[in-house]
mmCIF file of C-alpha atoms and ligand atoms in Angstrom:
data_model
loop_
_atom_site.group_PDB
_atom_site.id
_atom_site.type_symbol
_atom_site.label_atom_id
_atom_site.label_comp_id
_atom_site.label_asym_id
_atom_site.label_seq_id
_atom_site.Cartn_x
_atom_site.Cartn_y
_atom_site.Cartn_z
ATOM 1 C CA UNK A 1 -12.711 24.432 -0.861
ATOM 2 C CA UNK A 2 -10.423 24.027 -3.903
ATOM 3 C CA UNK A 3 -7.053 22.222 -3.897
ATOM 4 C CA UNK A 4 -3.412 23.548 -5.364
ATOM 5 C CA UNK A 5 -3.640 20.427 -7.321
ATOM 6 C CA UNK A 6 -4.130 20.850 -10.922
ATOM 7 C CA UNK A 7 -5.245 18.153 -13.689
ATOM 8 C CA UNK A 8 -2.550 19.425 -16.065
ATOM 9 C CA UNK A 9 0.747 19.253 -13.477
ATOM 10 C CA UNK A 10 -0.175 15.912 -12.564
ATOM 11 C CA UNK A 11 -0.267 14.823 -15.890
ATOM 12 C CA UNK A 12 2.795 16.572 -17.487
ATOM 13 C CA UNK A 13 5.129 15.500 -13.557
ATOM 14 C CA UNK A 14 3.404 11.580 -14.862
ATOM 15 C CA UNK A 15 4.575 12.245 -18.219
ATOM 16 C CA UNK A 16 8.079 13.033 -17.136
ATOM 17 C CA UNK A 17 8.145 9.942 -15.286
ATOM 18 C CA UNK A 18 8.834 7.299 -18.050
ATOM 19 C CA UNK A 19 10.464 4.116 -16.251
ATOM 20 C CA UNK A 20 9.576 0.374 -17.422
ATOM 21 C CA UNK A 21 9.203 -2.882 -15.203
ATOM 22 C CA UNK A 22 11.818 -4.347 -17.615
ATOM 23 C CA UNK A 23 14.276 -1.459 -16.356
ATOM 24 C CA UNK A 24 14.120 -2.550 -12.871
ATOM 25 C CA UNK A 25 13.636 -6.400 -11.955
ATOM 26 C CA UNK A 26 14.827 -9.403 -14.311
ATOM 27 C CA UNK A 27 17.598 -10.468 -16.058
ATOM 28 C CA UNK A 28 20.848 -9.349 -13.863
ATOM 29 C CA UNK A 29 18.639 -7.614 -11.617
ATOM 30 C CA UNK A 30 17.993 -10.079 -8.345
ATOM 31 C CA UNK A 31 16.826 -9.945 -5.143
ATOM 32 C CA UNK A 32 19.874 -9.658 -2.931
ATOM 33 C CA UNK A 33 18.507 -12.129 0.215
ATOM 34 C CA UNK A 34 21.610 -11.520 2.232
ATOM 35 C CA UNK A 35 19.969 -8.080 3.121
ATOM 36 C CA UNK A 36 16.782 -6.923 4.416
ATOM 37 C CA UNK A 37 13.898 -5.779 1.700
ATOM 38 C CA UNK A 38 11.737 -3.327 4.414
ATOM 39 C CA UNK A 39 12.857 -0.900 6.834
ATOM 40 C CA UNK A 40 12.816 -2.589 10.496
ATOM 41 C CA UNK A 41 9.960 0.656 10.828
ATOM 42 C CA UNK A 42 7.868 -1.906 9.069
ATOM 43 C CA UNK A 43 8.821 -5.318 9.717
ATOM 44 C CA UNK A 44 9.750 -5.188 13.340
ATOM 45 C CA UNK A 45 11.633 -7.891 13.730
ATOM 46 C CA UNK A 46 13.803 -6.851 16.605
ATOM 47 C CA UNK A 47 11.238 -6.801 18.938
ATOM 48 C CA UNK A 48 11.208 -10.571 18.843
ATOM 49 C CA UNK A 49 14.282 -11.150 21.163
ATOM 50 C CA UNK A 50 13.670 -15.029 20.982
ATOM 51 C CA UNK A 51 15.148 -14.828 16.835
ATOM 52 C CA UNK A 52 18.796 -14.792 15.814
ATOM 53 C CA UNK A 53 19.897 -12.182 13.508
ATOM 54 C CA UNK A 54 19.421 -14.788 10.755
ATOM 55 C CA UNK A 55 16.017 -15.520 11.140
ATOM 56 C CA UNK A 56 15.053 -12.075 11.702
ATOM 57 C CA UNK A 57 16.089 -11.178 8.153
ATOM 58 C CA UNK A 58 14.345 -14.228 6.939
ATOM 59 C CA UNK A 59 11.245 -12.677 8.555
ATOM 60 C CA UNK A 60 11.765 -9.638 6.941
ATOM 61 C CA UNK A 61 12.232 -11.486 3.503
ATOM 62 C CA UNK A 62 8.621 -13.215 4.416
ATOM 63 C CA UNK A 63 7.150 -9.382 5.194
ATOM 64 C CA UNK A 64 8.765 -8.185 2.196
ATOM 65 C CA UNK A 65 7.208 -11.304 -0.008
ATOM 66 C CA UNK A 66 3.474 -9.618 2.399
ATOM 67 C CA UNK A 67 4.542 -6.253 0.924
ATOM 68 C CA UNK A 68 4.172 -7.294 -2.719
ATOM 69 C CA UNK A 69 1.448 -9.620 -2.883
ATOM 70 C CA UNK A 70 -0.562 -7.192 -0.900
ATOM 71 C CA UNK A 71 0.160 -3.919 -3.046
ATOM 72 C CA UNK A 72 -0.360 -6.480 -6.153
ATOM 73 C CA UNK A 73 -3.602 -6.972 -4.320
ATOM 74 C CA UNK A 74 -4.899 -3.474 -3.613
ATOM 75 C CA UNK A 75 -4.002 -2.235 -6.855
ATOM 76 C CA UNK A 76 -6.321 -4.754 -8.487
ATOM 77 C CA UNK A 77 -9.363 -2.694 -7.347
ATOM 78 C CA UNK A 78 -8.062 0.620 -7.585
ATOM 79 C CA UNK A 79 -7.189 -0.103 -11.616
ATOM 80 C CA UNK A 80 -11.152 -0.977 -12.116
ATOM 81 C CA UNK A 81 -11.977 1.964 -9.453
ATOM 82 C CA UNK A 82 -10.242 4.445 -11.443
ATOM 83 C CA UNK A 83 -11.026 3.803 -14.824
ATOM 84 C CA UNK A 84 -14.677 3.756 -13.607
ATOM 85 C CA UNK A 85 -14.384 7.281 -12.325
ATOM 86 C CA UNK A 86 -12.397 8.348 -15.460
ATOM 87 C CA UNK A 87 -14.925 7.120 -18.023
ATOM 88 C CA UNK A 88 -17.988 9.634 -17.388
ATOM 89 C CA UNK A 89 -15.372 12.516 -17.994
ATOM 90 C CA UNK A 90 -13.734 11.222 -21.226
ATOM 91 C CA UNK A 91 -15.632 14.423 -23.171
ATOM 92 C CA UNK A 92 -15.031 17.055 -20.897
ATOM 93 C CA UNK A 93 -11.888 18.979 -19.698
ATOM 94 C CA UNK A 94 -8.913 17.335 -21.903
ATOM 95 C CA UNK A 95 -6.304 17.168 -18.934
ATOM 96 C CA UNK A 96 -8.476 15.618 -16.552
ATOM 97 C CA UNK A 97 -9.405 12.800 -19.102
ATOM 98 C CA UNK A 98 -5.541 11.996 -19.626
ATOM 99 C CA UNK A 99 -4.875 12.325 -16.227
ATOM 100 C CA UNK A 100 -7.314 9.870 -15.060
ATOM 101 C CA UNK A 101 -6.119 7.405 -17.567
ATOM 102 C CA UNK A 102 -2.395 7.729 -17.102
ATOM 103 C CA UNK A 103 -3.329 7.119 -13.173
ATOM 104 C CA UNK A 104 -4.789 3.483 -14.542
ATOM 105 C CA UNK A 105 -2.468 3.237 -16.936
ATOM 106 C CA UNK A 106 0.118 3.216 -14.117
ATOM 107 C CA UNK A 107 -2.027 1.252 -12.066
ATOM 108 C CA UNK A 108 -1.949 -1.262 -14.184
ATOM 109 C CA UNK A 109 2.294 -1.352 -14.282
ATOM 110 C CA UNK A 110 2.490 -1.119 -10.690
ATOM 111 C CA UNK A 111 0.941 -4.570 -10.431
ATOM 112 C CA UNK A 112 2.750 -5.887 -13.203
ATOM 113 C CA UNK A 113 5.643 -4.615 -11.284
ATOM 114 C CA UNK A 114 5.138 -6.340 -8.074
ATOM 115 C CA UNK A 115 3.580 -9.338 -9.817
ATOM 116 C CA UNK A 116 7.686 -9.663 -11.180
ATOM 117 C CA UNK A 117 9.028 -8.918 -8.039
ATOM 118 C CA UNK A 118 6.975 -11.361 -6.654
ATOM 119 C CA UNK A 119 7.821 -14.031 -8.900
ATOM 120 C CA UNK A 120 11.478 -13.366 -8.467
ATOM 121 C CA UNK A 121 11.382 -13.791 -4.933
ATOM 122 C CA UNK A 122 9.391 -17.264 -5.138
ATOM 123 C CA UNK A 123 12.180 -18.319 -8.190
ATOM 124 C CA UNK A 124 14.653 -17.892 -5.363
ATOM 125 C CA UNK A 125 13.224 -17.833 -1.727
ATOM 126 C CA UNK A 126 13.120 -21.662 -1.132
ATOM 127 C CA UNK A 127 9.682 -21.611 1.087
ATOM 128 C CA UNK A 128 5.877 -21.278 0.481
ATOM 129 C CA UNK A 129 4.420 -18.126 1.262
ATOM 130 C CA UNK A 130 0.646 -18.622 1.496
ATOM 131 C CA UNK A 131 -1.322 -14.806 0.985
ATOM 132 C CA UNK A 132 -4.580 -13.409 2.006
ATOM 133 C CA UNK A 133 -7.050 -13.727 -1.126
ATOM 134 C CA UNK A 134 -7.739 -14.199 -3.686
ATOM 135 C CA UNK A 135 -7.681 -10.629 -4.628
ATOM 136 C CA UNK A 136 -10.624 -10.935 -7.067
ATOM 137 C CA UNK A 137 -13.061 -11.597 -4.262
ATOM 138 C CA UNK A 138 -11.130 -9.166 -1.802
ATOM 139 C CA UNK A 139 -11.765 -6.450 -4.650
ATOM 140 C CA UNK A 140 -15.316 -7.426 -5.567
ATOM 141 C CA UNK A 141 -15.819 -6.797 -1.616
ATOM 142 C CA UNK A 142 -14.084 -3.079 -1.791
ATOM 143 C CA UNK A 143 -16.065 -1.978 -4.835
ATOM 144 C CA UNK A 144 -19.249 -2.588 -3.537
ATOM 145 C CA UNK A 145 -18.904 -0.468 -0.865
ATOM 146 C CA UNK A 146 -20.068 3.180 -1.177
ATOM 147 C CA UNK A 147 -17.804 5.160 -4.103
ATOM 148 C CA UNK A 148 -16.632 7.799 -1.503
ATOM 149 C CA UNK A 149 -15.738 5.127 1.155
ATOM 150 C CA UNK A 150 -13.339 3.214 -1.665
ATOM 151 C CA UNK A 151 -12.162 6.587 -3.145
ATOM 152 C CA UNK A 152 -11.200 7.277 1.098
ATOM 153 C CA UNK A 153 -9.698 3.881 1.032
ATOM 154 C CA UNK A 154 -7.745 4.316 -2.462
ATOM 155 C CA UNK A 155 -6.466 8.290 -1.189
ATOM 156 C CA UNK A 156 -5.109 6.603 2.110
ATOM 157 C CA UNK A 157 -2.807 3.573 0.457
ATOM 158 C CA UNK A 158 -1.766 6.551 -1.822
ATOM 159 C CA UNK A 159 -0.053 8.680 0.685
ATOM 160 C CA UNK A 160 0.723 5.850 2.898
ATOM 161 C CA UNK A 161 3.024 4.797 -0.467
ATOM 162 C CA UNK A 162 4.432 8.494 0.302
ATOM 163 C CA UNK A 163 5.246 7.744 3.740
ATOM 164 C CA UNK A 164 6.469 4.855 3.606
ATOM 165 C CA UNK A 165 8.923 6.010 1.554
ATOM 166 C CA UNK A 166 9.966 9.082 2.409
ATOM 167 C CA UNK A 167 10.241 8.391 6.026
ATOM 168 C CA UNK A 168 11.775 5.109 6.679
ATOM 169 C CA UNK A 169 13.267 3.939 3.250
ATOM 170 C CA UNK A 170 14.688 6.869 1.649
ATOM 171 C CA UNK A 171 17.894 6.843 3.644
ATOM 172 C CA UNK A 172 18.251 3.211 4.797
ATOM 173 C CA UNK A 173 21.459 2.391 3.032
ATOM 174 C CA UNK A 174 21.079 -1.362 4.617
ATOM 175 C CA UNK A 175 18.231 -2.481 1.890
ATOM 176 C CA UNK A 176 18.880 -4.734 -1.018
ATOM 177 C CA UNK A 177 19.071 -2.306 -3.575
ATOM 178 C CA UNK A 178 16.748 -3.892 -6.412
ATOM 179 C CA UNK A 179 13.882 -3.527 -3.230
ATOM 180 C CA UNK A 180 14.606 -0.229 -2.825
ATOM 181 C CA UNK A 181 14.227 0.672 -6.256
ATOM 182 C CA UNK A 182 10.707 -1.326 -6.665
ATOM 183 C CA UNK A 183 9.672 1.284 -3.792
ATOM 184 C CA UNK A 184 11.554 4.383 -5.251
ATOM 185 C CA UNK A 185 10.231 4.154 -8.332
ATOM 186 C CA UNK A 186 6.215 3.083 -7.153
ATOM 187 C CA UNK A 187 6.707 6.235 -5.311
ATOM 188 C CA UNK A 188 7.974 8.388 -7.944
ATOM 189 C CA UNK A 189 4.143 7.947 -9.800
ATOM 190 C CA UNK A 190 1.832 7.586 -6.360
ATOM 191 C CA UNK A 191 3.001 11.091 -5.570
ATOM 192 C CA UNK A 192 0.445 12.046 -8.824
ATOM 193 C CA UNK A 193 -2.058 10.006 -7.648
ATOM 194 C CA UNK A 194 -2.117 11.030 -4.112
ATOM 195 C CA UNK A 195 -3.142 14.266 -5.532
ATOM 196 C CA UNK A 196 -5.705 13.071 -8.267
ATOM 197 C CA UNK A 197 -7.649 10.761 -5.333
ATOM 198 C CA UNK A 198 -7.402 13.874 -3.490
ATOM 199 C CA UNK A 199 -9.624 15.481 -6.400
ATOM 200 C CA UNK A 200 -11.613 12.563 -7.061
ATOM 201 C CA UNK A 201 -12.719 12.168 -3.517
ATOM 202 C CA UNK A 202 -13.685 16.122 -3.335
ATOM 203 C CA UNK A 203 -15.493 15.750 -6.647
ATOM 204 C CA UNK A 204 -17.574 12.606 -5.251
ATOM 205 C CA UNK A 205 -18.405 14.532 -2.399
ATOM 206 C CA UNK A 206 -19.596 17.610 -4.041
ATOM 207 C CA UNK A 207 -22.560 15.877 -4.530
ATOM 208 C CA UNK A 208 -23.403 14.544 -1.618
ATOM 209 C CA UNK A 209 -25.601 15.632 1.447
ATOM 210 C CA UNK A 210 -23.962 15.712 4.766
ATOM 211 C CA UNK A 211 -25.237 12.528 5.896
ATOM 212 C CA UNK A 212 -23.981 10.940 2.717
ATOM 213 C CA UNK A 213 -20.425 12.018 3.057
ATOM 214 C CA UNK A 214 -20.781 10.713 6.954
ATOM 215 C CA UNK A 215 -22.315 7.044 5.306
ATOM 216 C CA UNK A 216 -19.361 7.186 2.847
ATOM 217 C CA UNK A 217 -16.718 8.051 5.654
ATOM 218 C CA UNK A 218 -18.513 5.265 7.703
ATOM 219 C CA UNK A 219 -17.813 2.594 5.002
ATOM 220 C CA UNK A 220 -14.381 3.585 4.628
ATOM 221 C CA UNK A 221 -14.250 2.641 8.360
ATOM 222 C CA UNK A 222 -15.892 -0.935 7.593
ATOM 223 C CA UNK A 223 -13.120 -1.435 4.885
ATOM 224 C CA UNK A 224 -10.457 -0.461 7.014
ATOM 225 C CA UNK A 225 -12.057 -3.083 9.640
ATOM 226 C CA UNK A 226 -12.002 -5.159 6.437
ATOM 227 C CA UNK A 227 -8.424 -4.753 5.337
ATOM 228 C CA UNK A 228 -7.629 -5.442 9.403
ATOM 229 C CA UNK A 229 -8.654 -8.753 9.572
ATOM 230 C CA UNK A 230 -7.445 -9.785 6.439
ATOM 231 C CA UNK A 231 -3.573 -8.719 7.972
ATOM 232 C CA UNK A 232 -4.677 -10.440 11.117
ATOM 233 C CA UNK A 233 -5.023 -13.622 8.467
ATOM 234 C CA UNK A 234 -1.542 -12.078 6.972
ATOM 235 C CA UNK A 235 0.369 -12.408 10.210
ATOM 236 C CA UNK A 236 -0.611 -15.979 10.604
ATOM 237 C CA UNK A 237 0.446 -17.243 7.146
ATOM 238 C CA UNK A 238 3.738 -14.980 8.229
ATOM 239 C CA UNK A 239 4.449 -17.318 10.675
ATOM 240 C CA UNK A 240 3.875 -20.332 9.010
ATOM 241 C CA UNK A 241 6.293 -19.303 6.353
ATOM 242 C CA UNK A 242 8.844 -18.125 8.463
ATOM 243 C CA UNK A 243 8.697 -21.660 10.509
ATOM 244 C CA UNK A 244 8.836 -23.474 6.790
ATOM 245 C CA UNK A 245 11.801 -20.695 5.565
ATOM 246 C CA UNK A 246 13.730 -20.930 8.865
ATOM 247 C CA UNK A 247 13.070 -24.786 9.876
ATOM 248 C CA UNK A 248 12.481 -23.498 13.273
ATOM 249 C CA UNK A 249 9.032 -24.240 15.681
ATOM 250 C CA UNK A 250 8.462 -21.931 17.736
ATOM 251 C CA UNK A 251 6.392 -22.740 21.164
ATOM 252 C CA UNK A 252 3.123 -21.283 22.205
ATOM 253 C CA UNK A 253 4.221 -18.341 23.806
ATOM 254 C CA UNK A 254 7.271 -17.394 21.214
ATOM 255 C CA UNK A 255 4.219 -17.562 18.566
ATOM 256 C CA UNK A 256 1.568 -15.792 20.366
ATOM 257 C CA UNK A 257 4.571 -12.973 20.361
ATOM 258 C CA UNK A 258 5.030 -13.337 17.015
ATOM 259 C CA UNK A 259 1.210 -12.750 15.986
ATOM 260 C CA UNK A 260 0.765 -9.912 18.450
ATOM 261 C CA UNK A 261 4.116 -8.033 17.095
ATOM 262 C CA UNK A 262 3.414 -8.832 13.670
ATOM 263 C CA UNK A 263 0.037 -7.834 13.199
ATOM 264 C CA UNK A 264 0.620 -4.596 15.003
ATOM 265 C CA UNK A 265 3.219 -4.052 12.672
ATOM 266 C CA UNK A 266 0.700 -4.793 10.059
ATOM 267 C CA UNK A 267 -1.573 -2.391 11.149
ATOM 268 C CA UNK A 268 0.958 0.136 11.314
ATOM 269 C CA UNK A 269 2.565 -0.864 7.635
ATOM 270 C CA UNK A 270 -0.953 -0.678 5.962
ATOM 271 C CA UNK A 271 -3.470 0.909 8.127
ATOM 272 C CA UNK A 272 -2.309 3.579 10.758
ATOM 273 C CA UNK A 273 1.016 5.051 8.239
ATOM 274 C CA UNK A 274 -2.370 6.184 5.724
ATOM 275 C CA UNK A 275 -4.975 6.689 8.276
ATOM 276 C CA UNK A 276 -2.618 9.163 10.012
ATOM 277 C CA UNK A 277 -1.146 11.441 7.582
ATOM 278 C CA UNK A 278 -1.548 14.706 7.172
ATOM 279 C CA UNK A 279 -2.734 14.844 4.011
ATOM 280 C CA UNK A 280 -5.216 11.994 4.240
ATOM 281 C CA UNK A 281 -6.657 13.364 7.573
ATOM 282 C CA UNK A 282 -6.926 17.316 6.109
ATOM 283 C CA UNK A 283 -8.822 15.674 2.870
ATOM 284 C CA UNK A 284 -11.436 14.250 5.502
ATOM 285 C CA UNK A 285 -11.546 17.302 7.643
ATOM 286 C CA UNK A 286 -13.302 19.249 4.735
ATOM 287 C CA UNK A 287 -15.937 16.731 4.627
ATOM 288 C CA UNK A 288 -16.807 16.661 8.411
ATOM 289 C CA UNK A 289 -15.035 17.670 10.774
ATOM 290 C CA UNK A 290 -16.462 15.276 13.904
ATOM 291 C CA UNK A 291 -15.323 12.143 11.515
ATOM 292 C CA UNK A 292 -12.075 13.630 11.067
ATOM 293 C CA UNK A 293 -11.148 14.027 14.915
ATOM 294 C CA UNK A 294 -13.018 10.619 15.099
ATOM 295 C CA UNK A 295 -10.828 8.845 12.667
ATOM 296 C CA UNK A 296 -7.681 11.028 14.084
ATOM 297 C CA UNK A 297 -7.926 9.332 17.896
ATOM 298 C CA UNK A 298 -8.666 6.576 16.324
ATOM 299 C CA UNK A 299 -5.263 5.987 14.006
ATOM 300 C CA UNK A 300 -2.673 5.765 17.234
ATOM 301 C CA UNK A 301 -4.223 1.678 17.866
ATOM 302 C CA UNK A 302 -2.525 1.335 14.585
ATOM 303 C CA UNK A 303 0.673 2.690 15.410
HETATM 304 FE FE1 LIG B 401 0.577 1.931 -7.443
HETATM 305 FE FE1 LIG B 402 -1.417 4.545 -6.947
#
């Protein structure tokens, strides 16, 4: 099985790619909170007919604020994940050794990127927003499962990047602007990785017996039951924020709404938007078929 990927296109479509965190957050360029930061696709706010239209977009501000700390958080272990993959081949095939490192390199931007965004939106939000963490023990917990099951892991938060933006943020002319270019332009590069995980996770598994790629495809599994909890956690802390932001308390049954629509949405923003695309599920159907229709009924309870 070989893929249309190449080493060398990835790296010379990165290379083309040349933007800078300065060029879009700071100075003159704020967070506009009079408008919503994700698409409702992701924040699902309308299904909680108890809000006004005002609190709903201060939920989706509290989401957004999710959105960032958690992509801040993922990236940390795909940075150490990468470069750890990259370093064996530093003496072999030129492109692939660039290519690697660029993927860090931009790695390593992305969560300077949403570490600014992040900031910006505390400067100015007016409420705590607690976060799942910290993300050094979250990552030390990812990278010592199996190398296949992170690589899995890392290919499906690539193309659920893709997805999210191509099919729910792309032509939502209602987002702040400054938002929507934080997700525009993290797109732009995760397209390149998408495809490099792709080839990393066929290269681990070329290597591997049958019943290894299974055990690897099984851990991925365990770290998306992982990652699921920790948004269960998420959806909580959501709802404390949004009481502290809004100045509202809700009763028992307006919050068990809340936790039940918001971690769903959760699921759906982190966990069933990878686990279900095409892409992710063809790169597991050429290591085993039965886990690929396994994990395939498995993605709609995260829809
Ligand atoms: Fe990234
Ligand atoms: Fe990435």
């Amino acid at each position: 099985m070989t893929y249309q990927y190449s080493f060398k296109d990835c790296l010379q479509r990165a290379e083309r790619i040349t933007w800078r965190v300065e060029d879009i957050i700071g100075g003159d360029k704020k967070l506009d909170f009079s408008r919503p930061f994700l698409p409702e696709s992701l924040a699902r706010t309308a299904e909680l007919d108890f809000l006004s239209a005002e609190e709903r977009l201060t939920l989706n501000h509290v989401r957004g604020h999710a959105y960032l700390a958690i992509f801040g958080l993922v990236e940390e272990f795909i940075l150490p994940f990468v470069l750890d993959h990259a370093r064996p081949h530093l003496n072999g095939d030129d492109y692939r050794a660039r290519a690697y490192l660029e993927f860090a390199s931009e790695e390593a931007k992305h969560i300077h990127l949403f570490h600014t965004f992040r900031d910006e939106f505390q400067r100015d939000f007016g409420a705590k927003c607690e976060i799942i963490g910290p993300p050094q023990a979250i990552a030390q917990h990812v990278l010592s499962h199996d190398p296949l099951a992170v690589a899995l892991l890392i290919l499906h938060i690539e193309w659920m990047t893709q997805r999210h933006f191509q099919e729910s943020i792309e032509d939502d002319g209602a987002l702040d602007p400054q938002f929507k270019s934080l997700l525009l332009h993290h797109w732009m590069e995760e397209h390149q990785h998408a495809q490099l995980d792709a080839m990393m996770v066929q290269d681990l598994a070329a290597n591997m017996t049958p019943a290894q790629i299974d055990a690897g495809i099984e851990g991925y599994l365990a770290l998306g039951g992982f990652l699921d909890e920790g948004l269960k956690g998420q959806a909580q802390f959501d709802l404390e924020a949004f009481e502290r932001a809004s100045g509202r308390r809700l009763n028992d049954m307006q919050r068990r709404d809340f936790l039940r629509v918001q971690h769903q949405a959760n699921r759906w923003t982190y966990i069933g938007s990878g686990m279900s695309h095409p892409k992710f599920l063809w790169s597991l159907s050429t290591l085993s078929p039965a886990k690929h229709a396994f994990i395939e009924g498995l993605a709609p309870a995260f829809s």
